Coordinates of C-alpha atoms in Angstrom, one line a residue:
X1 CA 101.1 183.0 99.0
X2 CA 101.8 179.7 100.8
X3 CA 99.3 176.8 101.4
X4 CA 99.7 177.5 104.7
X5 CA 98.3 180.9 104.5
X6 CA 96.0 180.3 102.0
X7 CA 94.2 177.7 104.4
X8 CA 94.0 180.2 107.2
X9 CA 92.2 182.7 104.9
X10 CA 89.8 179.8 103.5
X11 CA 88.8 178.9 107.4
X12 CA 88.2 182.6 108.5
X13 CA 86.2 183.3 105.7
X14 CA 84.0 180.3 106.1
X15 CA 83.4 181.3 109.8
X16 CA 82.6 184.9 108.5
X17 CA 80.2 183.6 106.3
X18 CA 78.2 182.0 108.8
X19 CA 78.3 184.6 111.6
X20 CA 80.9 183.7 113.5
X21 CA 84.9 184.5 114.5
X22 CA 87.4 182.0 115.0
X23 CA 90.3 183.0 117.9
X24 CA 93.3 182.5 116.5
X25 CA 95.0 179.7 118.4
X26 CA 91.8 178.3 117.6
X27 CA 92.4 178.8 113.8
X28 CA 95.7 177.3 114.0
X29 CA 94.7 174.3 115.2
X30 CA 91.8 173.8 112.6
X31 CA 95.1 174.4 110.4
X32 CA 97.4 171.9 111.9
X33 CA 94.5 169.3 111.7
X34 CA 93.0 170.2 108.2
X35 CA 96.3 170.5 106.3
X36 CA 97.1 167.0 106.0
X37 CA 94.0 166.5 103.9
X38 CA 95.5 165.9 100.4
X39 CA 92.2 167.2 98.3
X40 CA 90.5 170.7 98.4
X41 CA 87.2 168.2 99.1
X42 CA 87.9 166.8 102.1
X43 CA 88.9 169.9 103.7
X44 CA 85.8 171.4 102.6
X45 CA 83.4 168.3 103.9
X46 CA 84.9 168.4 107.4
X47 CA 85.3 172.4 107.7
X48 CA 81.2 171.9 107.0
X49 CA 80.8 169.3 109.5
X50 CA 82.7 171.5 111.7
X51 CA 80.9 174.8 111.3
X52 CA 77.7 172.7 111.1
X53 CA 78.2 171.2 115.1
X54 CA 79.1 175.0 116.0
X55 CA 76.1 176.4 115.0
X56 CA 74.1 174.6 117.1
X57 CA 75.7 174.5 120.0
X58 CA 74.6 176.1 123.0
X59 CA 77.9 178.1 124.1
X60 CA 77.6 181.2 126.2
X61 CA 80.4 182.8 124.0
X62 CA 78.1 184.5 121.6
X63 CA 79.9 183.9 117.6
X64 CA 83.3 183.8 119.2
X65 CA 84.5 179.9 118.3
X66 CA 87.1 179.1 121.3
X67 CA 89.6 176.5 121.2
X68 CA 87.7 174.4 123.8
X69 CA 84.6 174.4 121.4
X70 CA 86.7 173.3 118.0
X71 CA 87.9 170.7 120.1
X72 CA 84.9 169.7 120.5
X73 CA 83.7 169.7 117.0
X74 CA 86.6 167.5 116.0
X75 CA 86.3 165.4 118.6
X76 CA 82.6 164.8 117.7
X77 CA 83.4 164.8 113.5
X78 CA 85.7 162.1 114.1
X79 CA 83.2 160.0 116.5
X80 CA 80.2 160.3 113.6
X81 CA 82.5 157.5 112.3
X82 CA 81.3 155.5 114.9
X83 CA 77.5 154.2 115.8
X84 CA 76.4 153.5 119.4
X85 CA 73.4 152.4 121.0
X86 CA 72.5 155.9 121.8
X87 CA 72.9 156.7 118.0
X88 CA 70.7 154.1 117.2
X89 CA 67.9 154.9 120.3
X90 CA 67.5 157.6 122.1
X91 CA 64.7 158.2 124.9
X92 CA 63.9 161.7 126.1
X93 CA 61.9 162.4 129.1
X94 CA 59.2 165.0 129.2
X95 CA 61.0 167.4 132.2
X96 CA 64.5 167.2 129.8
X97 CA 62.9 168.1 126.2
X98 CA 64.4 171.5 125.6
X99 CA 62.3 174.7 125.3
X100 CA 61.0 176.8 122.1
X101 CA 59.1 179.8 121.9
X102 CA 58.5 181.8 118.7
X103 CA 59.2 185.6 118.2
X104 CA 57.1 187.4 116.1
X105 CA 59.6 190.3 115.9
X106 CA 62.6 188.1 114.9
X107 CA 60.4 185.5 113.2
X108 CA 62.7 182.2 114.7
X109 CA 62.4 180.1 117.4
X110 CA 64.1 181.0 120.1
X111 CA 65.4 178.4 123.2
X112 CA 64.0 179.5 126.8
X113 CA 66.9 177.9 129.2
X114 CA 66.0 179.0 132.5
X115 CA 65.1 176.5 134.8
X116 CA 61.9 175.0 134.9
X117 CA 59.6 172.9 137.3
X118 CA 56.3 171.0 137.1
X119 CA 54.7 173.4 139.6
X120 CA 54.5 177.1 137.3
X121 CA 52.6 180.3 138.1
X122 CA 49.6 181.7 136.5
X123 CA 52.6 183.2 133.7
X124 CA 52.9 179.5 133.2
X125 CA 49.2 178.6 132.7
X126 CA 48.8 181.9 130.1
X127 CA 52.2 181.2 128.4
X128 CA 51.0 177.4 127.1
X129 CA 48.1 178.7 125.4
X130 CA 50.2 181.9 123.8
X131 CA 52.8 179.1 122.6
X132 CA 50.1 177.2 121.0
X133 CA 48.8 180.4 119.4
X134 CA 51.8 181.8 118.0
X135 CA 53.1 178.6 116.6
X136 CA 49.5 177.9 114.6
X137 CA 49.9 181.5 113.4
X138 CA 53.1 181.6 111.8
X139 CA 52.1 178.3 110.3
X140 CA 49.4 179.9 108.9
X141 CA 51.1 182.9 107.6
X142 CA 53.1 180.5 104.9
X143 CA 49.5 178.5 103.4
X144 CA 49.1 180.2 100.1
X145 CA 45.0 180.7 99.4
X146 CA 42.9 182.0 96.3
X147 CA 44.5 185.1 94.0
X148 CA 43.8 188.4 95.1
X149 CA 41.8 190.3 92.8
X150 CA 43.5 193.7 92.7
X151 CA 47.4 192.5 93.1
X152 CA 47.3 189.3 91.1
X153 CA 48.9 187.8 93.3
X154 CA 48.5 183.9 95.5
X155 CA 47.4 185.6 99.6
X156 CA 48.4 183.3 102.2
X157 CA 45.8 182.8 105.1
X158 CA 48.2 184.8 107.9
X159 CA 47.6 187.9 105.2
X160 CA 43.4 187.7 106.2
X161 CA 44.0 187.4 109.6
X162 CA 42.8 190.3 111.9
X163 CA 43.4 190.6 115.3
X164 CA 41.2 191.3 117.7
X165 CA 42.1 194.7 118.4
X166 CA 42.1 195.5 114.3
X167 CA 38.3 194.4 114.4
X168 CA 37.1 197.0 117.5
X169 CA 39.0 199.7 116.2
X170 CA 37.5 199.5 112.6
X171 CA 34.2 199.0 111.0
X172 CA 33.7 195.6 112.2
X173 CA 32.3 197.2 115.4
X174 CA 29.0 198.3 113.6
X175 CA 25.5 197.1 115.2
X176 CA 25.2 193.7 115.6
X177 CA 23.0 192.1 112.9
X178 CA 22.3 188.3 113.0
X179 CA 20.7 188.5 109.3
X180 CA 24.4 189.6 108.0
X181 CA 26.7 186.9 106.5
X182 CA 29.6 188.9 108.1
X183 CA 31.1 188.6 111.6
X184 CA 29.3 191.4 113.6
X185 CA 30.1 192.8 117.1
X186 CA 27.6 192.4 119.5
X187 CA 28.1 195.9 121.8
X188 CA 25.9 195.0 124.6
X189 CA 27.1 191.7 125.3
X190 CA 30.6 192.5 124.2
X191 CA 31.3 189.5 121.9
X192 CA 31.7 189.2 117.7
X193 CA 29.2 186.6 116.4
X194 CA 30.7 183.7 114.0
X195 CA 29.5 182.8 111.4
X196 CA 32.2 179.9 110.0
X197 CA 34.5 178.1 112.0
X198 CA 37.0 175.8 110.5
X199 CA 40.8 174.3 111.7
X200 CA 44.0 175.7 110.4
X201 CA 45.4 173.1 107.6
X202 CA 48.2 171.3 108.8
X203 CA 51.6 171.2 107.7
X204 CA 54.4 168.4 106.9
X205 CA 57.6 168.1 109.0
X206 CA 59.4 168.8 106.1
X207 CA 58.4 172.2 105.4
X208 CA 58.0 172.4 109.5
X209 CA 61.9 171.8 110.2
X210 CA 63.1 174.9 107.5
X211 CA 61.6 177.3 109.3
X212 CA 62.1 175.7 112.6
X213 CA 65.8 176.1 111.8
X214 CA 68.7 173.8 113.2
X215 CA 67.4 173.3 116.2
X216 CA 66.8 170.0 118.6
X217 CA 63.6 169.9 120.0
X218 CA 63.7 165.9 120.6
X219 CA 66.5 166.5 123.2
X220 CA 68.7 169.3 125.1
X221 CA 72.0 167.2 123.7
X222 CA 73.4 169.1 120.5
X223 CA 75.7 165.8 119.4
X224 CA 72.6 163.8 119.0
X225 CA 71.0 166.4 116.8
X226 CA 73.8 166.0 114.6
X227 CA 73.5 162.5 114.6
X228 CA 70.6 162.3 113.3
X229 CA 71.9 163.4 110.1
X230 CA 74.4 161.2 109.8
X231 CA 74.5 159.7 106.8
X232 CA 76.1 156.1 109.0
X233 CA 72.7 156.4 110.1
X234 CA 70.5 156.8 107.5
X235 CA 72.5 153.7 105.7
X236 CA 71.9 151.7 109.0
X237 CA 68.3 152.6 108.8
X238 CA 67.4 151.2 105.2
X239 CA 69.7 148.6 105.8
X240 CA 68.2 147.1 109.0
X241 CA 64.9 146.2 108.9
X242 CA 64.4 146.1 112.7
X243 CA 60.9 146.3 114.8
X244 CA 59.7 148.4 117.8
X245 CA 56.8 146.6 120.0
X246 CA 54.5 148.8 121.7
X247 CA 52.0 146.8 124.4
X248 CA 49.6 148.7 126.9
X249 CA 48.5 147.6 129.8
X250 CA 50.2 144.6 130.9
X251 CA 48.8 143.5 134.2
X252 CA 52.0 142.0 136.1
X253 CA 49.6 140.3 139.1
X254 CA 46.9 139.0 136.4
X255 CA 48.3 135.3 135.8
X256 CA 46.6 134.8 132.9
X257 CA 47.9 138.2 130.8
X258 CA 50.9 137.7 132.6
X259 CA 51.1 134.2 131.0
X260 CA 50.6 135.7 127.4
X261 CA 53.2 138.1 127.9
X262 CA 55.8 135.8 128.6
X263 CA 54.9 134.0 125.9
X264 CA 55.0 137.0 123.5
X265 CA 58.8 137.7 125.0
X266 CA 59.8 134.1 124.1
X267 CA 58.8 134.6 121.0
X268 CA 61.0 137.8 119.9
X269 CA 63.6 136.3 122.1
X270 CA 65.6 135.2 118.7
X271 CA 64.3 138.0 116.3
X272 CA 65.5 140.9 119.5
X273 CA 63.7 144.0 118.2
X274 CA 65.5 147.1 118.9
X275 CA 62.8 148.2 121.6
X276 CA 59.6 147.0 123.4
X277 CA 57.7 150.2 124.9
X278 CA 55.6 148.6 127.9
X279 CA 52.6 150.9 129.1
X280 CA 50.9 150.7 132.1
X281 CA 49.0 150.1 133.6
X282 CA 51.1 147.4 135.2
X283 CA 48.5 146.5 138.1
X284 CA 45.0 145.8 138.3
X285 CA 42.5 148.1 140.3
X286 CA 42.1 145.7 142.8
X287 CA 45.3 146.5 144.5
X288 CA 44.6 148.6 147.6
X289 CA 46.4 151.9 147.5
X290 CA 48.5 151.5 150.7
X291 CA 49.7 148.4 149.2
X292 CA 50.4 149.2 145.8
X293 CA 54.1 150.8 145.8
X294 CA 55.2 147.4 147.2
X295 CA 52.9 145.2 144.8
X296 CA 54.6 146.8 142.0
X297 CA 57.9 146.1 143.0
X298 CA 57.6 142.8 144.0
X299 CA 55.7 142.1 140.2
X300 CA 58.6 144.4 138.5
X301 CA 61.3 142.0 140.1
X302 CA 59.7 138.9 139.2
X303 CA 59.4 140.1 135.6
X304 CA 63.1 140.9 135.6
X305 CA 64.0 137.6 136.6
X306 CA 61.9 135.9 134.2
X307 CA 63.4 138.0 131.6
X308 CA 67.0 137.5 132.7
X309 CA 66.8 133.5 133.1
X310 CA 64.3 133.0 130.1
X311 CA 64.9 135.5 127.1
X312 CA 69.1 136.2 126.9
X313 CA 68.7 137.0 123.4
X314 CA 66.2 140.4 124.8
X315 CA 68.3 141.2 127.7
X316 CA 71.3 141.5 125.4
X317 CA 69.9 143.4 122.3
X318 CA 66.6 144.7 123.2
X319 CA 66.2 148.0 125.2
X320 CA 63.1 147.9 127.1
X321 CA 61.0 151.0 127.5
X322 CA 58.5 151.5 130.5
X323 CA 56.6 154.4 131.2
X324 CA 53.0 154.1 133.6
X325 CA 49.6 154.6 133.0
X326 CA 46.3 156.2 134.1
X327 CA 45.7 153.6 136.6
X328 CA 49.5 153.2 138.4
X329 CA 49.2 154.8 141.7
X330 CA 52.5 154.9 143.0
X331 CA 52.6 158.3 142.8
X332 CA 49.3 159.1 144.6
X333 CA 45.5 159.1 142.3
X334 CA 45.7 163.0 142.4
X335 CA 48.8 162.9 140.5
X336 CA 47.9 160.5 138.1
X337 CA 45.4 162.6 135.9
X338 CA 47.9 165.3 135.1
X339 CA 50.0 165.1 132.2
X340 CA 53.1 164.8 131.9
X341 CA 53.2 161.8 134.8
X342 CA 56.6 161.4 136.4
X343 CA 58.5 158.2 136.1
X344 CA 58.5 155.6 138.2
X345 CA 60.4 156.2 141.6
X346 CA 64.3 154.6 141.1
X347 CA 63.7 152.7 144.7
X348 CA 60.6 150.7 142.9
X349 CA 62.6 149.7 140.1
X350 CA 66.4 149.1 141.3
X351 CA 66.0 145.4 141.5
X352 CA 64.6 145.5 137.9
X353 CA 67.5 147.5 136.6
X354 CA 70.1 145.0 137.9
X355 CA 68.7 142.1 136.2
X356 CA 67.8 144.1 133.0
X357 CA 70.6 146.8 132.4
X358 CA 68.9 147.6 128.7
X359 CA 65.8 149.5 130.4
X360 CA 64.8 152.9 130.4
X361 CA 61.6 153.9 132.9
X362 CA 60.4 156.9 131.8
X363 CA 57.7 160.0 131.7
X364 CA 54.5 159.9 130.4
X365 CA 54.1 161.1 127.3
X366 CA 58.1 160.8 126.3
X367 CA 60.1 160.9 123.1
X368 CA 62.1 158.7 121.1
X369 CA 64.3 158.9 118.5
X370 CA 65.3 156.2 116.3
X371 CA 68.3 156.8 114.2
X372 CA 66.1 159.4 112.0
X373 CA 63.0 159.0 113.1
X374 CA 61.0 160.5 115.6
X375 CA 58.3 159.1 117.6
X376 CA 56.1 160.6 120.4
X377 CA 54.7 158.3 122.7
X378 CA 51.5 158.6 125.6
X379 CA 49.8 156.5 127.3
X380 CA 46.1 158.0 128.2
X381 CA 42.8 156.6 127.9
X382 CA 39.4 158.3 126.9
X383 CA 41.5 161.0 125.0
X384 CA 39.7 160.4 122.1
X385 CA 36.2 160.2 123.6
X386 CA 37.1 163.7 125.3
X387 CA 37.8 165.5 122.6
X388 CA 35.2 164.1 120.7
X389 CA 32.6 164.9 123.3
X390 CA 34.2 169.0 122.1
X391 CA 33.5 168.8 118.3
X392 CA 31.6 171.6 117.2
X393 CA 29.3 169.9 114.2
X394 CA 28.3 172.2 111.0
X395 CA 25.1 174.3 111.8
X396 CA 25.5 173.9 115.8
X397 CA 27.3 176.8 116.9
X398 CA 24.5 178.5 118.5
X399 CA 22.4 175.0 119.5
X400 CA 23.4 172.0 121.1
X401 CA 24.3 169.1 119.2
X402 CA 22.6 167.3 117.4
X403 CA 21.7 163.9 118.8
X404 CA 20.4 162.1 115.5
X405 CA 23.8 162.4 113.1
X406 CA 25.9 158.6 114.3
X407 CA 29.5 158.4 113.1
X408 CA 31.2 154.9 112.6
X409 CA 34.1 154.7 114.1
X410 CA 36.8 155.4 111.5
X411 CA 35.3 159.1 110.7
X412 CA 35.9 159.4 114.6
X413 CA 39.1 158.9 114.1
X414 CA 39.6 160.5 111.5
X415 CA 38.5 163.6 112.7
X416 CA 40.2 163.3 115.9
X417 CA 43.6 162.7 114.1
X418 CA 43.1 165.8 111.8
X419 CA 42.6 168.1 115.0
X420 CA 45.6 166.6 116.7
X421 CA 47.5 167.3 113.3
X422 CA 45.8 171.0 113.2
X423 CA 46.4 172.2 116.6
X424 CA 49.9 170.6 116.1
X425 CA 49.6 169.3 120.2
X426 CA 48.5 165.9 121.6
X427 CA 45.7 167.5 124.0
X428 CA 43.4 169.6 122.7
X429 CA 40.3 169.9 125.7
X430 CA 40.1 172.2 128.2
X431 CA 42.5 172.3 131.6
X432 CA 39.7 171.5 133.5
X433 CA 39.0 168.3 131.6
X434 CA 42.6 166.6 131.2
X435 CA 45.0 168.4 133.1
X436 CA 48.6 169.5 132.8
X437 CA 51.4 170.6 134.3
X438 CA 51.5 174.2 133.2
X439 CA 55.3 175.1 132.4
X440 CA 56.0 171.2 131.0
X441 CA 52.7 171.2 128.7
X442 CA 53.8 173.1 125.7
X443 CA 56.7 171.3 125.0
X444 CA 56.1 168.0 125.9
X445 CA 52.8 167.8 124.2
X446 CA 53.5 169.6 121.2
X447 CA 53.3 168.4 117.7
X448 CA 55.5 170.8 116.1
X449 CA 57.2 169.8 113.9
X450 CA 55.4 167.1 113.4
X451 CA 56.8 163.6 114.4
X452 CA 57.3 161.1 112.1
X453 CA 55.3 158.2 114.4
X454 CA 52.6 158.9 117.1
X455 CA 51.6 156.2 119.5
X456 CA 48.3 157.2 121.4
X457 CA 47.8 154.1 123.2
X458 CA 43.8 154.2 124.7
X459 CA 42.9 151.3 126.2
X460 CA 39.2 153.1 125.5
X461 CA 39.2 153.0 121.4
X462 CA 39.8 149.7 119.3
X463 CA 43.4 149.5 117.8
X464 CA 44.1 151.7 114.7
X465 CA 46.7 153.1 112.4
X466 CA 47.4 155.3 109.8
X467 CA 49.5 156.0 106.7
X468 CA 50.9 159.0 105.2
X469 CA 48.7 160.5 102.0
X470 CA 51.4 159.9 99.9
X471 CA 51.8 156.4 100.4
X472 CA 50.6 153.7 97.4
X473 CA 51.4 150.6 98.7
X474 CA 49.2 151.1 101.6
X475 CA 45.9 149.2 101.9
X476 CA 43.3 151.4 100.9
X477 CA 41.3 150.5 103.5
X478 CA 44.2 152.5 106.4
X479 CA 43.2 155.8 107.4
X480 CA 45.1 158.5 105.5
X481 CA 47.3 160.8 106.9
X482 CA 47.6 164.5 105.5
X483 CA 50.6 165.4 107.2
X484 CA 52.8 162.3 106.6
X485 CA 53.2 161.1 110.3
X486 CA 51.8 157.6 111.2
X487 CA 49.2 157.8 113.8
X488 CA 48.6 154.4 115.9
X489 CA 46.7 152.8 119.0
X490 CA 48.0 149.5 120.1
X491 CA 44.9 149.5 122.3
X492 CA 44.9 146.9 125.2
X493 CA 46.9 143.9 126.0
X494 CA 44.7 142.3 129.0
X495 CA 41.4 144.0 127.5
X496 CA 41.5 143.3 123.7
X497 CA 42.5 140.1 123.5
X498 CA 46.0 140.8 124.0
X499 CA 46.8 143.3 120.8
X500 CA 50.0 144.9 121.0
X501 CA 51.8 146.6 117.9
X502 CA 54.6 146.0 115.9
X503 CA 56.1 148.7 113.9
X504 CA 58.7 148.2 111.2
X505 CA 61.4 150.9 111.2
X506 CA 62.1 150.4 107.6
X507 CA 58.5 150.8 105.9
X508 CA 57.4 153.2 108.5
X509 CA 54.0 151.8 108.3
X510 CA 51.8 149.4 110.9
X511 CA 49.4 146.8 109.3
X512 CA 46.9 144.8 110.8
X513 CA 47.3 140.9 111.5
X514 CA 45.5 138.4 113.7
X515 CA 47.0 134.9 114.5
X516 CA 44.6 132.5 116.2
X517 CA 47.0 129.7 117.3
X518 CA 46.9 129.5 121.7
X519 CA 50.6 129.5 121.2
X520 CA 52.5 132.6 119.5
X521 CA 54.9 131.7 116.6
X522 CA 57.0 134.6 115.5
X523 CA 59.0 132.4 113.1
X524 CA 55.8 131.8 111.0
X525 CA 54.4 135.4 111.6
X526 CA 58.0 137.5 110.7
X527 CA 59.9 135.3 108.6
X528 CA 62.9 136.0 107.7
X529 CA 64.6 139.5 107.1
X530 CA 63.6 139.7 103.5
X531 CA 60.0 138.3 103.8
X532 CA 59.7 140.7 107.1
X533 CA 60.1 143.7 104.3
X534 CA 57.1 142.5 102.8
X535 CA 54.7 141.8 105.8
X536 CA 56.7 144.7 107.8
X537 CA 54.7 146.3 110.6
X538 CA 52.1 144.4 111.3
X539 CA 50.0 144.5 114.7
X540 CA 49.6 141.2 115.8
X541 CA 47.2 139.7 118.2
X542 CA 47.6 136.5 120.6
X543 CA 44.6 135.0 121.5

């Protein structure tokens, strides 16, 4: 049997193996183009990098592989030689994040890829709560709990579950009896009583992404899904200690914050993070709402030209990030409650764009995606006072609240960063209390998997971060994270004496840091490269 042949068996086999049917000019070619390869090896690393980009593309050919589509596997293998600024950074809005939903039957996730818009049905308003559900309970059904007494054997918590349905149709539906310790149905008023009420455990993107599967849920582009496991990048990534600034609500007609600002820019003009994420809001309330579209162009322009004749260095190697904020009006006050908000009209910001080609305006909440790590970003303040204002405390399920028991701040947090983590989604009040847009809110406020940095920036709740429980060269004083993913709040620029954050892709961590001096000197407050991976994400503040 010649080489020849031999090859053409090894590809058809490999294709088998993973579900799929190669045409045969299509084989031929992956012939032509793998034979030169001298070692059994390489032929085997690039026919995996091949069958690798065809399983997750989105091809309406079933498991037939065309010629067109190995074309395009070897045209992408060959370009992962190659990094890009989109490689490195990647920004997603909320209306382009790709679709999931979770089939019991099948037990995988499954893309939804018919159309959608921000205006759903009442199918819409139902199916976002039934996502939510069904992605908490097959989450559940892999956390392992005590030994069961008759099998010997570790239960896991999706085994104790009942349904609903199981409970009326059994002997749960005896007569109610509030001295029981048991859950008891209450027939005349048609409800069970409960007795204990805790949150689902939460669970880490690692363990997540297996049974999530090979799918993208940071963007509806395949290649960049890819990408992101290129090992280019990973190298890149521990190599480059780079930063990422994140500043809320920069007032652009407030001459004094607007002052500060420019001086911040200035100072990272040399050092040229990889991004600055600006929040609104980016006008004050005074503006009158008649007058405000044109206000916030006019201050938009200005801040482009400042940026174009003062801070080359940004303009050249910084992409700049800007998605609104509660209080930005352009798009009407009704509008601006509802999550996700829509970017910022292109007519407001075309000026801006042509002195600052390395900008992305954006949706509120959006995605990004930094070589391998993803981060969620919003913009919303009082969220945490919200959902606070929802806890259910221990012994007041069937009283109001206790008035007497004070929490400090940090066990506010804490708790509202382990419900965020449980529920696996960035909003967890009722419709009537932060609004949504029905068919865009389980996707573009979901959790799951869980990033690997959340930005909640609340203008509201003094800044914060926290570290991942497995982390022992944090300060023991950070608020720990069970699930690994670092939680932060770069709080306000114009209210807070002008905090922003600074997070350092290479630790993964934020840290606090105050510098007094009038005048901001980024030399003295980075260092250099190697000194930066010692005092690496720190949130400064300017005063």
């Amino acid at each position: 049997m010649s080489e020849t042949t031999k090859l053409r068996k090894f590809i058809v086999s490999t294709f088998s193996l993973n579900g799929f049917t190669i045409q045969e000019r299509a084989c031929a070619y992956l012939v032509q183009q793998l034979e030169p390869l001298e070692t059994r090896e390489d032929r085997d690393q690039w026919l995996e990098k091949i069958v690798d980009y065809v399983r997750v593309s989105n091809t309406n050919d079933g498991n037939i592989v065309t010629y067109e589509l190995l074309s395009k596997a070897l045209k992408f293998c060959c370009n992962l030689q190659i990094l890009n600024d989109e490689d490195i950074l990647h920004v997603t809005p909320a209306h382009k994040l790709p679709r999931y939903r979770y089939c019991p039957t099948t037990k995988k996730f499954q893309r939804i890829k018919s159309e959608t818009s921000m205006f759903g049905d009442a199918q819409s308003k139902i199916s976002q709560y039934v996502d939510r559900y069904t992605v908490i309970r097959q989450r559940m059904s892999r956390i392992k709990t005590i030994t069961d007494g008759t099998l010997n054997q570790p239960l896991t918590i999706g085994d104790k579950i009942r349904d609903v349905d199981y409970l009326l149709s059994s002997g749960a539906c005896r007569k109610f009896d509030r001295s029981s310790k048991k859950g008891r149905y209450c027939s005349d008023r048609r409800v069970f009583f409960v007795t204990n009420m805790a949150l689902p455990p939460c669970e880490r993107a690692e363990i997540s992404k297996i049974y999530f599967g090979e799918s993208n849920n940071f963007s509806d582009n395949n290649d960049l899904n890819l990408k992101s496991c290129n090992p280019k990048l990973l190298e890149y990534e521990k190599r480059k200690s780079r930063m990422i600034i994140f500043v809320a609500d920069v007032l652009l007609d407030d001459p004094k914050v607007l002052r500060k600002f420019h001086t911040l820019l200035n100072s990272f003009n040399d050092l040229a993070p990889v991004a600055i994420v600006m929040m609104g809001d980016f006008l004050s309330c005074r503006i009158p709402s008649h007058a405000y579209a044109q206000e916030l162009k006019n201050h938009l322009t200005q801040l482009g030209h400042f940026l174009h004749d003062n801070t080359p260095g940004l303009c050249k190697h910084t992409m700049f990030v800007l998605l609104s904020g509660p209080g930005d009006r352009y798009c009407g006050a009704a509008g601006a409650s509802i999550f996700p908000r829509p970017l910022i009209p292109e007519f407001l910001t075309e000026e801006f764009r042509s002195l600052v080609p390395r900008c992305i305006f954006t949706t509120n909440p959006c995605r990004m995606q930094y070589c391998t790590q993803q981060i969620h970003i919003i913009r919303a303040d009082g969220l945490m006072k919200k959902t606070a204002n929802y806890d259910i405390r221990h012994g007041s399920m069937d009283q109001k609240k206790s008035t007497t028991v004070i929490e400090s701040d940090d066990d506010i947090i804490k708790n509202y960063i382990k419900t965020l983590e449980s529920q696996s989604h960035l909003i967890t009040v009722p419709l009537d209390v932060c609004p949504t847009y029905w068919p865009l809110a389980s996707n573009s406020l979901s959790l799951y998997p869980m990033p690997d940095v959340v930005c909640i920036a609340d203008s509201n709740v003094p800044e914060y971060s926290t570290v991942g429980s497995n982390d022992s060269n944090s300060s023991s004083s950070k608020i720990s994270s069970s699930s690994g993913c670092v939680f932060f709040n770069p709080s306000s620029f114009s209210k807070n004496k002008y905090t922003f954050s600074v997070y350092i892709t290479a630790q993964r961590q934020i840290e606090d840091s105050n510098l007094p001096d009038d005048e901001y000197d980024a030399d003295n407050a980075l260092m250099d490269s190697e000194d930066t991976v010692a005092t690496v994400g720190n949130r400064r503040k300017v005063i």
